[in-house]
Short mmCIF file of C-alpha atoms in Angstrom, two decimals:
data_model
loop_
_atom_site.label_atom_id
_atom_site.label_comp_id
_atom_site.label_asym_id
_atom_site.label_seq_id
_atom_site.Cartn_x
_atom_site.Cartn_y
_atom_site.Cartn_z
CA UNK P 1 -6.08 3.40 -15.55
CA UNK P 2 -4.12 6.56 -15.69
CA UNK P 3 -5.48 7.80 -12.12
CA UNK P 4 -4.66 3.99 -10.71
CA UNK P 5 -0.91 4.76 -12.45
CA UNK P 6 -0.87 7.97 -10.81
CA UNK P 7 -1.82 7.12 -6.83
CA UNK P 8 0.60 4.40 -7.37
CA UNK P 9 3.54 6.69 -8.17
CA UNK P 10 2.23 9.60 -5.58
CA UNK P 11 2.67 6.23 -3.12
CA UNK P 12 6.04 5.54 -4.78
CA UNK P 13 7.47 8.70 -4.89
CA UNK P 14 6.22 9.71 -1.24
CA UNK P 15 7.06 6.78 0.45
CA UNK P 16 10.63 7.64 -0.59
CA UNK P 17 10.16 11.18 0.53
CA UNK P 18 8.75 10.29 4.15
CA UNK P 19 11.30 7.80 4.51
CA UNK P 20 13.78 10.42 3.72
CA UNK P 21 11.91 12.82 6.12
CA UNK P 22 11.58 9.64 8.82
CA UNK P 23 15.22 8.98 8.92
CA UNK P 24 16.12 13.04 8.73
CA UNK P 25 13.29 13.60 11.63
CA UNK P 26 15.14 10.45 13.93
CA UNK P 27 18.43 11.29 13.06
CA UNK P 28 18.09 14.91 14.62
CA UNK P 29 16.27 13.53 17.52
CA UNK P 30 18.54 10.81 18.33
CA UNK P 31 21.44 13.23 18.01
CA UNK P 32 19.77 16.23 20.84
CA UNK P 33 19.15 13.11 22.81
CA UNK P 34 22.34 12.39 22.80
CA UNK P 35 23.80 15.76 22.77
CA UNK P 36 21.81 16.02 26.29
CA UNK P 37 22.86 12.46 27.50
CA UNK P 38 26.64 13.87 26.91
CA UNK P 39 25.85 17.04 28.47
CA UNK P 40 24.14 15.51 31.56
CA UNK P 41 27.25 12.93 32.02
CA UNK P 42 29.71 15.97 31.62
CA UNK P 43 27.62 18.27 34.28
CA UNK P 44 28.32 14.53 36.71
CA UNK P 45 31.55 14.33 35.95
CA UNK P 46 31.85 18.11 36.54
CA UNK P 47 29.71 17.80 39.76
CA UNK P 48 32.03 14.87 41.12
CA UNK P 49 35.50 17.11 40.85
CA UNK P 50 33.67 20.02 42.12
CA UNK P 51 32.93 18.06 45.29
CA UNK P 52 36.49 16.38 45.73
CA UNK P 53 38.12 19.78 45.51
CA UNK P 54 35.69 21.36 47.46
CA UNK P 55 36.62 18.74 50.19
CA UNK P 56 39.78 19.03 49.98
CA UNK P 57 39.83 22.84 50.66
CA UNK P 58 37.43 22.17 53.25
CA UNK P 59 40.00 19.45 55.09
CA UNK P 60 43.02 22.37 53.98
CA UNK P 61 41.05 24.68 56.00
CA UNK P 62 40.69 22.99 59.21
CA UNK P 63 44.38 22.07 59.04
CA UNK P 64 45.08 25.58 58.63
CA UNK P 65 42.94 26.42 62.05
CA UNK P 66 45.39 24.04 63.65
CA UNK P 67 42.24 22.25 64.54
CA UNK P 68 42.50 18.24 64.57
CA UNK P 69 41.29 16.91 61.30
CA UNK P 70 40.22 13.54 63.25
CA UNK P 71 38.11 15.86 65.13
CA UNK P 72 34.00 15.06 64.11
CA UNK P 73 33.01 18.32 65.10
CA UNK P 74 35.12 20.04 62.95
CA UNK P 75 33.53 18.20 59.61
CA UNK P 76 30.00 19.03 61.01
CA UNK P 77 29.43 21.25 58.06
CA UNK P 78 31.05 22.23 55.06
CA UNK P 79 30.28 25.18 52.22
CA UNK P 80 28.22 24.02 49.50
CA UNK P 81 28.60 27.25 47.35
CA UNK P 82 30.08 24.82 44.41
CA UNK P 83 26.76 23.55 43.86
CA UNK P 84 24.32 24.81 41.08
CA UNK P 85 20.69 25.09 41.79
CA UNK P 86 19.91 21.72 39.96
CA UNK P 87 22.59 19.89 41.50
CA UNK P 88 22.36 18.02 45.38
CA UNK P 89 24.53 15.95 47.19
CA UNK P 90 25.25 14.12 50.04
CA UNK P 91 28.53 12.56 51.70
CA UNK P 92 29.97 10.69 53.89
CA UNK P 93 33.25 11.80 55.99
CA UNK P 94 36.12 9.34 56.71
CA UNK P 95 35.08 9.28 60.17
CA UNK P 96 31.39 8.08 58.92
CA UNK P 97 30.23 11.42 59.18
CA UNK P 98 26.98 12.51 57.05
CA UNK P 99 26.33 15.30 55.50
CA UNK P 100 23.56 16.92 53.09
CA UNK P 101 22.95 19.47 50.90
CA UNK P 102 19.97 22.16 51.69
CA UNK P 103 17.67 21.75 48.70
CA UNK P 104 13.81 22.80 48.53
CA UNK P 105 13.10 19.11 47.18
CA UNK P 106 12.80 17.34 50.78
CA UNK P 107 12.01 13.72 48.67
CA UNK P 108 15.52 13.56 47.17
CA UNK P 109 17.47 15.21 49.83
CA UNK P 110 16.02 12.25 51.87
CA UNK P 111 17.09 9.92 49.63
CA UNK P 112 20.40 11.21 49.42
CA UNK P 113 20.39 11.18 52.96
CA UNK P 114 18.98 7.32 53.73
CA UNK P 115 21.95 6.20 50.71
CA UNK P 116 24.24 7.71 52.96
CA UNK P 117 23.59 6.47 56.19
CA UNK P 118 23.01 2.93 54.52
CA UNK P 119 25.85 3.37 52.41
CA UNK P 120 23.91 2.57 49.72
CA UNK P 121 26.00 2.32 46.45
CA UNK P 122 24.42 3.90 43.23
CA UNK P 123 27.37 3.23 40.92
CA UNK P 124 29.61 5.75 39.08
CA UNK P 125 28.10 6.11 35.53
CA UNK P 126 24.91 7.68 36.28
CA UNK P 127 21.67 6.90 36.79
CA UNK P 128 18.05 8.12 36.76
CA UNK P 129 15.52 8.21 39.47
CA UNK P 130 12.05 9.45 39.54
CA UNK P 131 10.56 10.94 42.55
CA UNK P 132 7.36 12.99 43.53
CA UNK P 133 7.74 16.49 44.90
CA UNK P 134 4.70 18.17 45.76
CA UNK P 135 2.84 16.52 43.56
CA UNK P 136 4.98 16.74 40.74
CA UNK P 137 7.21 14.13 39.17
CA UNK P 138 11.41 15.16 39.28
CA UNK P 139 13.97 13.23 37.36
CA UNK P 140 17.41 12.92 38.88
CA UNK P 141 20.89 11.45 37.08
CA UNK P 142 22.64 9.98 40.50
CA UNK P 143 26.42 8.53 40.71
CA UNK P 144 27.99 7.52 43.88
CA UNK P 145 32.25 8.63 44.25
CA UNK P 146 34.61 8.45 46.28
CA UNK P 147 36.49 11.18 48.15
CA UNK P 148 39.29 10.74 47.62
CA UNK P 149 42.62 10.88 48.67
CA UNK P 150 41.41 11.49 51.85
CA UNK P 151 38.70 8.47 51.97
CA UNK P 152 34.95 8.79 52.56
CA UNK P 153 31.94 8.60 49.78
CA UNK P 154 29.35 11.09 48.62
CA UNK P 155 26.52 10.50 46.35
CA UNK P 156 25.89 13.65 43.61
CA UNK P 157 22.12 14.27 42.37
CA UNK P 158 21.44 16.33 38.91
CA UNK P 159 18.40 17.26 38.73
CA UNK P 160 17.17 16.51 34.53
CA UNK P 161 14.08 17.49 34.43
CA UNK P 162 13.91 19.78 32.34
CA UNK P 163 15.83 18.01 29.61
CA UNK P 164 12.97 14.92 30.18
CA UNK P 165 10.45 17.59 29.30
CA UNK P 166 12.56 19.28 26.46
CA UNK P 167 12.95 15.92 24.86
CA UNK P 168 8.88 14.76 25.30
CA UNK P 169 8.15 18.09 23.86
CA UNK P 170 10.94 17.60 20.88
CA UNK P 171 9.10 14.56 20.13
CA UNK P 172 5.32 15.70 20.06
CA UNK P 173 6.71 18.73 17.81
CA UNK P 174 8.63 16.20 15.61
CA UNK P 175 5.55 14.37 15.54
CA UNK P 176 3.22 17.36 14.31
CA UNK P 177 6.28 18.53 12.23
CA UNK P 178 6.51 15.29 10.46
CA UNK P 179 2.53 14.87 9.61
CA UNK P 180 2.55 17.96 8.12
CA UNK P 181 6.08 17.17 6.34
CA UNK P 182 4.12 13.90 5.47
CA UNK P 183 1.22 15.83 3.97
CA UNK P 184 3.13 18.33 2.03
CA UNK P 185 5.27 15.42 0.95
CA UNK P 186 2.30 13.64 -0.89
CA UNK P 187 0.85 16.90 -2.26
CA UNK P 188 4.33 17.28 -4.14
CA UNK P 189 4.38 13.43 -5.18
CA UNK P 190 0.85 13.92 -6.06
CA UNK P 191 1.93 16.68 -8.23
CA UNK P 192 4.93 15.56 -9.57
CA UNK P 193 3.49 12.36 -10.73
CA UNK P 194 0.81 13.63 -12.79
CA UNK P 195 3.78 15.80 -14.96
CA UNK P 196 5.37 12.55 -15.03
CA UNK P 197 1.96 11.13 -16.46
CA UNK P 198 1.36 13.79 -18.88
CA UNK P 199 4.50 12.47 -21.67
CA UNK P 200 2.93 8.64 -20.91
CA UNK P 201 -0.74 9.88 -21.84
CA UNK P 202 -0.01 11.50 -24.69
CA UNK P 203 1.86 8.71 -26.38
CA UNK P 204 -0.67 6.29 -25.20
CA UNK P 205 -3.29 8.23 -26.81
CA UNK P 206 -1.19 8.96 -29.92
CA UNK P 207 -1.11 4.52 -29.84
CA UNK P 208 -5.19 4.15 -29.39
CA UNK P 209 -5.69 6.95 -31.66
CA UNK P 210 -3.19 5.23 -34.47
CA UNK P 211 -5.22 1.84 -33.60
CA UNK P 212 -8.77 2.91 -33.77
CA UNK P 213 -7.32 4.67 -37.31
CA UNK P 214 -6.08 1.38 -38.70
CA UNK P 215 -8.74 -0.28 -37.53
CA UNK P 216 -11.30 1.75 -39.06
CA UNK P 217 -9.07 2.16 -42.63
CA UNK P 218 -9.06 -1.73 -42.83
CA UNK P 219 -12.67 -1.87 -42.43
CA UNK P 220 -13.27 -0.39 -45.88
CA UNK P 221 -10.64 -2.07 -47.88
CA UNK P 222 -11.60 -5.87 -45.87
CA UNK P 223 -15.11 -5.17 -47.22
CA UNK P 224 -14.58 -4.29 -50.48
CA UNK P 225 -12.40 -7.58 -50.58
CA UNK P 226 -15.22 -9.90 -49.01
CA UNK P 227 -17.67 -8.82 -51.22
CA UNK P 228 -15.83 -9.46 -54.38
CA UNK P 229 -14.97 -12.94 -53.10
CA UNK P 230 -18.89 -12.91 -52.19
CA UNK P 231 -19.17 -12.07 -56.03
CA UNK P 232 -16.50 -14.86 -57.15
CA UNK P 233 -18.48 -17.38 -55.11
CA UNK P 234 -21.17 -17.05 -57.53
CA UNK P 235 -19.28 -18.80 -60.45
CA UNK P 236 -17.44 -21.30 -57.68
CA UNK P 237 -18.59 -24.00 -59.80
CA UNK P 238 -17.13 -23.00 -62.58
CA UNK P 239 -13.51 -23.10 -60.93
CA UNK P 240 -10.77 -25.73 -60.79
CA UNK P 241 -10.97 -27.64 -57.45
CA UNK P 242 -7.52 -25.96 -56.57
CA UNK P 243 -8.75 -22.26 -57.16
CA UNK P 244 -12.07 -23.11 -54.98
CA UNK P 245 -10.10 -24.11 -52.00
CA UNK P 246 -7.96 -21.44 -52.21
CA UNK P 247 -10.94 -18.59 -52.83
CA UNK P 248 -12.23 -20.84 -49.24
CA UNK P 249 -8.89 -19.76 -47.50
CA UNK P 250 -8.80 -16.27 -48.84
CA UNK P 251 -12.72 -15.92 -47.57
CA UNK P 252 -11.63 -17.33 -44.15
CA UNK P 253 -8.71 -14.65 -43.80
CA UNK P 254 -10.74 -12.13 -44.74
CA UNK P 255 -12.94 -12.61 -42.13
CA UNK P 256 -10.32 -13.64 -39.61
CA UNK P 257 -8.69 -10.31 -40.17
CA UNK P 258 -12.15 -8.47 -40.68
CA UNK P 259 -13.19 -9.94 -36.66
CA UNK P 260 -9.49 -8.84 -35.44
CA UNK P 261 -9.99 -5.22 -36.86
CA UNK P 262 -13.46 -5.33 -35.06
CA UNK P 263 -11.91 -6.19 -31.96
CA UNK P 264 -8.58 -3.72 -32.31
CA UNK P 265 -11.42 -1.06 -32.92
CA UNK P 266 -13.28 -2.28 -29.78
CA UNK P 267 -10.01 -1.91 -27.63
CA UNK P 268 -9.54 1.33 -28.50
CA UNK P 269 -12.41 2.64 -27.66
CA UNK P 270 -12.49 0.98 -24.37
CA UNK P 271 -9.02 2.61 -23.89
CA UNK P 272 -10.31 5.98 -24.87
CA UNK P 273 -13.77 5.90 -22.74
CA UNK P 274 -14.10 6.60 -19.41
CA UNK P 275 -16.76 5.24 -17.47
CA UNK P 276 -20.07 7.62 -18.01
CA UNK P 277 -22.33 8.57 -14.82
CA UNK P 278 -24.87 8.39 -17.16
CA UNK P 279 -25.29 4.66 -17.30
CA UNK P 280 -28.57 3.24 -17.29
CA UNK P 281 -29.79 0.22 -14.72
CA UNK P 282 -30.54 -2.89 -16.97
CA UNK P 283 -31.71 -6.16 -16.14
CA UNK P 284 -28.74 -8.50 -16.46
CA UNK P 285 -31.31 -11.42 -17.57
CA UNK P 286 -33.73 -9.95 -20.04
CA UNK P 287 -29.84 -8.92 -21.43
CA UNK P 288 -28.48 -12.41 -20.89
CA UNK P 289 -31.68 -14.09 -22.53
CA UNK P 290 -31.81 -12.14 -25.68
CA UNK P 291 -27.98 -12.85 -26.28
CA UNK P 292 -28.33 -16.28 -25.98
CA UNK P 293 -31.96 -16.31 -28.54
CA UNK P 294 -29.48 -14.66 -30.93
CA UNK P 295 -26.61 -17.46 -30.70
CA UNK P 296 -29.13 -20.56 -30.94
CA UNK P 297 -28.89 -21.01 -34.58
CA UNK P 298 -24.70 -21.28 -33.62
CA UNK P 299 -25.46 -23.79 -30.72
CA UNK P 300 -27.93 -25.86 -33.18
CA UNK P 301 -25.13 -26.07 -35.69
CA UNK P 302 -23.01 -28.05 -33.09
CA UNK P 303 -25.90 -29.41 -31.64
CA UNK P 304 -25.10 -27.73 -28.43
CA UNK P 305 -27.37 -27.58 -25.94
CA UNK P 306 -27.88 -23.83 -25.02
CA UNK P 307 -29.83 -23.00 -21.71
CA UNK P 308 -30.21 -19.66 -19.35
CA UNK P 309 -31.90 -19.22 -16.26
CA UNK P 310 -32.30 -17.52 -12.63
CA UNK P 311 -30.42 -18.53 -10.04
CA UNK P 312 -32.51 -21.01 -7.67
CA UNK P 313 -33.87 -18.25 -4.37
CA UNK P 314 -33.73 -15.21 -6.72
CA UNK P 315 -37.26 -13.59 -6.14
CA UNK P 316 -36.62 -9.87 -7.39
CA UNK P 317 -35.44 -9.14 -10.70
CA UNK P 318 -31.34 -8.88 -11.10
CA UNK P 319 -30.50 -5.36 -12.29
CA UNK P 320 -27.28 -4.05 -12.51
CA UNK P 321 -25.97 -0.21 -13.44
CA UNK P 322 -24.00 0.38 -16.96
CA UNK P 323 -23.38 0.65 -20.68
CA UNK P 324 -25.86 -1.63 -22.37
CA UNK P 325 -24.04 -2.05 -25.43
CA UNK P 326 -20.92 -3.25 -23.81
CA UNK P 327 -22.40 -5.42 -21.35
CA UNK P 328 -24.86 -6.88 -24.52
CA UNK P 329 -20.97 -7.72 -25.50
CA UNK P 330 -19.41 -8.99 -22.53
CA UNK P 331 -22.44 -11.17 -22.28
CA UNK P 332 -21.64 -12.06 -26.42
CA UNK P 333 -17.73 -12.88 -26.04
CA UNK P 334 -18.34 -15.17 -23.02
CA UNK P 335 -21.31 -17.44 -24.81
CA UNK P 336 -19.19 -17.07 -27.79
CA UNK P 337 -15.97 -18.58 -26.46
CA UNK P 338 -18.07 -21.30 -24.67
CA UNK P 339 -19.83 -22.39 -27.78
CA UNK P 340 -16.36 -22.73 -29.47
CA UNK P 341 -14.59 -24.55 -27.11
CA UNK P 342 -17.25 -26.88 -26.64
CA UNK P 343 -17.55 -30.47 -28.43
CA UNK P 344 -20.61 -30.94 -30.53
CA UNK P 345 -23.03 -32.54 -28.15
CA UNK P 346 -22.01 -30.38 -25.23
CA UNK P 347 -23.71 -28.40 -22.96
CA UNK P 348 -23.65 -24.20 -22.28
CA UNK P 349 -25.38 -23.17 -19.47
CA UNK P 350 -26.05 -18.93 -18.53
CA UNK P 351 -27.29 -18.50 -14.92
CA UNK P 352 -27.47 -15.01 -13.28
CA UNK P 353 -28.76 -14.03 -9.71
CA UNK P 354 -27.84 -12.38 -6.47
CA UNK P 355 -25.24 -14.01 -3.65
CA UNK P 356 -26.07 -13.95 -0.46
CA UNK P 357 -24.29 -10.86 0.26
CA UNK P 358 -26.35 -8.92 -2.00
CA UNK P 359 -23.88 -9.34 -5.74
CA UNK P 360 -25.18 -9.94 -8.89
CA UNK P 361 -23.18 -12.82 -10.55
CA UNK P 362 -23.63 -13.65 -14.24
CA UNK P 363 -22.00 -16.96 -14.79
CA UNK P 364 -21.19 -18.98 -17.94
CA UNK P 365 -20.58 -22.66 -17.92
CA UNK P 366 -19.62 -25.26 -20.28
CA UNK P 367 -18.58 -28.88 -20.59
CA UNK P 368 -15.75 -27.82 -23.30
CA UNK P 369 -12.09 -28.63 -23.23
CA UNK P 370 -11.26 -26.56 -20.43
CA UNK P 371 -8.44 -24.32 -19.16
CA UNK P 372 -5.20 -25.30 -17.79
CA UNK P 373 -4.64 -24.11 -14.16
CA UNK P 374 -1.46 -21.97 -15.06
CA UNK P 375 -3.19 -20.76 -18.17
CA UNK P 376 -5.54 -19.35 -16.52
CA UNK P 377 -4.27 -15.86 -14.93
CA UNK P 378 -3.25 -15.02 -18.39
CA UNK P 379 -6.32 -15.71 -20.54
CA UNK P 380 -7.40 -11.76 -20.08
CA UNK P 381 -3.86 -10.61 -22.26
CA UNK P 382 -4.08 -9.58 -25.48
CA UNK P 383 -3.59 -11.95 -27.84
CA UNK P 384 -3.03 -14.60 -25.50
CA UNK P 385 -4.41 -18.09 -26.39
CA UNK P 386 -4.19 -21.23 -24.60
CA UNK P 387 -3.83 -23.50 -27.74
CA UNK P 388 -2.98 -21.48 -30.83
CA UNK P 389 -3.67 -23.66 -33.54
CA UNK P 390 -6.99 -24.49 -31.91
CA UNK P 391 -8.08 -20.70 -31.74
CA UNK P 392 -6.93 -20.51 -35.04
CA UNK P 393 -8.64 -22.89 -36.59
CA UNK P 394 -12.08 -22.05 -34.31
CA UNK P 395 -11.18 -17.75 -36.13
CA UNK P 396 -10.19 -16.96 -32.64
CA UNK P 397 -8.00 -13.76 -32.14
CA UNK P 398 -7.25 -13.86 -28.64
CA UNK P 399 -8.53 -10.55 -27.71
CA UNK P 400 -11.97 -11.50 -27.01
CA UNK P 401 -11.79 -11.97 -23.40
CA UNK P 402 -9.52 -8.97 -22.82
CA UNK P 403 -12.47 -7.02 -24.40
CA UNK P 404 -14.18 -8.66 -21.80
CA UNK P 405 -11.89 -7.98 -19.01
CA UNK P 406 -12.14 -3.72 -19.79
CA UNK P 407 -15.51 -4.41 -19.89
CA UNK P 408 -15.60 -5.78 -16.54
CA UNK P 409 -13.58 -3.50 -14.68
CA UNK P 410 -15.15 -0.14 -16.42
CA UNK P 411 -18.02 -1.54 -14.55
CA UNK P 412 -15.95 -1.94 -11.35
CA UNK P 413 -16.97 -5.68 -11.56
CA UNK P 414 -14.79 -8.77 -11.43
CA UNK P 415 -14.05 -11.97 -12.84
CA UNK P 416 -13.60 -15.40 -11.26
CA UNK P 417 -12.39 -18.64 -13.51
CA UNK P 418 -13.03 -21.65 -12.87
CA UNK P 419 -11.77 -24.44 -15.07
CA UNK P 420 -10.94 -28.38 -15.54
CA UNK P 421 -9.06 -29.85 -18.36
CA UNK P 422 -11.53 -32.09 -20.57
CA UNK P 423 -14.16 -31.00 -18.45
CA UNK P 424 -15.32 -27.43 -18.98
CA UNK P 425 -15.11 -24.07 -17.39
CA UNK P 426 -17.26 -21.58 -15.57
CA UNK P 427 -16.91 -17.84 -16.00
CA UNK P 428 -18.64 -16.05 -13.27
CA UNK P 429 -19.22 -11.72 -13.32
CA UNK P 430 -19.33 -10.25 -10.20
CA UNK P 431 -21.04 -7.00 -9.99
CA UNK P 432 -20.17 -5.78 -6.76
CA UNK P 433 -23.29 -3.35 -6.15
CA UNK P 434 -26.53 -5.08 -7.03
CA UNK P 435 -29.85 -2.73 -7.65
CA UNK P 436 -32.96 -4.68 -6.76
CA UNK P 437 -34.46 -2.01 -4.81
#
């Protein structure tokens, strides 16, 4: 219970860490992405008032030379020192003149080239474009501009490779960063929630241990009490009608409180008991049989009919792993609530055998008063009973099937219900590992 308590706070606790180291880990990658998106569209910007200047001391130039400015041969070439090793270009003069930066990447400086003898428009805001350069893949931010004021286009190419690679890279190390992050995050969780645990243990333990000590002090003064009413019963004959009925009630309290200490005392030792690897393989119907021998005389009483058998197709014998005592109980409590819930002249039924999938599956069945279908996920609470009064009446405590519920889950087995009102109910144990081998 504790260790189920636990994993679910480690999950708690580190799912609010990773999220916290999620949101840190996409928040710093988002912003370098961005940082580099800003950079890239500054570099452009840059790039494009490089070039206009550039042409505009190249068109001072040639007015300077006294050569005509309408002449094509004299905007043949033009210096393209402003240019950075990443950066290409290519332009078109007002007289429809093309020119093209020298650049070792003959794929893009092609492209550049074809965009400006097709005047092909690429837009001013950037964008990117893949291409394959002896054999490997280069990324390029393109804008087209204008060249203004003296007319004519050219089309800029950044080459952002590198920042494509820097950010795959950011991400694979984010990646690894954040699984071990992710790791180290449920180690601490793991950690922290057990010192979280420790305060809860102890005053659980200080509750069973207070329990299991009432119960047990109860035991001796409950006894002493029964067996002087036991001793007053002798002489009930010689009593006024009123003081026999109420020696009757005090008996039946007595042993109403007598069956709740038994069952407090149970709890807590359930609560304090850990499963044991040293659990012995029993078979469930030699079990189930001798319970039921032991509970005829109650059946007879109510002239219940009490039957148990194999399930129909069982050919090996049903064996299951665990604590004989308790399952000897579990088997008890459920024959025990069937018997008093059923009419006189009703029916009990114990069947046990394998499914098809290889479970053992103990079931109980009766033709009793049944269950209502909202009742029913809350039967297993302690102290919980369906009709009060009834289960008072019947010296029911309403702990008996949430002995039976520990019991069931310390054997990692499981319970399904099954009930209609005025009808009966069928209680069916699932062990989830059968041994018939």
């Amino acid at each position: 219970m504790f260790e189920r308590t636990r994993r679910n706070l480690t999950l708690v606790m580190g799912g609010m860490i990773a999220l916290i180291l999620v949101l840190a880990t996409l928040i710093y990658y988002f912003i370098l992405a961005g940082t580099l998106n800003n950079n890239q569209s500054t570099r452009l910007a840059d790039l494009k008032q490089k070039t206009v200047n550039q042409w505009q001391r190249h068109f001072v130039d040639i007015q300077k030379s006294h050569r005509d400015p309408n002449d094509s041969s004299s905007n043949r070439t033009m210096d393209w020192e402003h240019l950075q090793s990443d950066e290409l270009e290519s332009l078109v003069t007002p007289d429809g003149i093309v020119m093209v930066s020298p650049s070792t990447d003959s794929t893009m400086t092609g492209l550049l080239q074809d965009w400006a003898l097709n005047r092909v428009d690429q837009g001013s805001t950037g964008k990117w474009i893949v291409v394959k350069n002896g054999g490997q893949e280069e990324t390029y931010l393109v804008a087209t501009y204008t060249l203004s004021p003296t007319g004519g286009q050219f089309w800029g190419a950044l080459r952002i490779t590198d920042n494509i690679r820097l950010l795959h890279q950011m991400r694979l190390f984010l990646l690894f960063l954040s699984v071990i992050l992710l790791t180290v995050a449920c180690a601490v969780a793991y950690l922290l929630s057990g010192r979280a645990m420790v305060p809860i243990k102890r005053s659980y333990f200080r509750q069973v241990e207070f329990t299991a000590d009432a119960s047990h002090e109860l035991r001796t003064p409950l006894s002493v009490m029964l067996s002087s009413i036991e001793v007053l019963e002798e002489h009930k004959n010689t009593l006024p009608e009123f003081e026999q009925t109420v020696l009757e009630d005090l008996k039946d309290e007595i042993l109403r409180m007598t069956r709740l200490t038994e069952s407090l005392l149970t709890l807590a030792r359930n609560d304090s008991i850990a499963p044991k690897a040293s659990w012995e393989v029993l078979n469930i119907g030699e079990l189930a049989s001798q319970v039921v021998r032991s509970m005829q005389p109650a059946a007879q009483k109510k002239e219940i009919s009490m039957t148990v058998a194999e399930t129909p197709g069982t050919r090996v014998p049903v064996q299951v792993r665990g604590d004989e005592d308790q399952l000897r109980q579990l088997v008890y409590i459920l024959v025990d609530n069937a018997l008093k819930y059923t009419p006189n002249g009703g029916e009990v039924y114990v069947e046990y055998g394998q499914s098809k999938d290889n479970k053992t599956i103990l079931s109980v069945t009766d033709t009793g008063i049944g269950i209502p279908a909202e009742e029913i996920p809350l039967i297993f609470e302690r102290f919980y009973r369906v009709d009060k009064a009834r289960s008072r009446e019947l010296g029911g405590t309403g702990l008996g099937l949430s002995i039976a519920s520990d019991i069931v889950k310390m054997h990692r087995a499981s319970f399904h219900v099954a009930s209609d009102l005025e009808e009966g109910s069928r209680f069916d144990v699932v062990f989830h590992r059968a041994l018939n081998r």
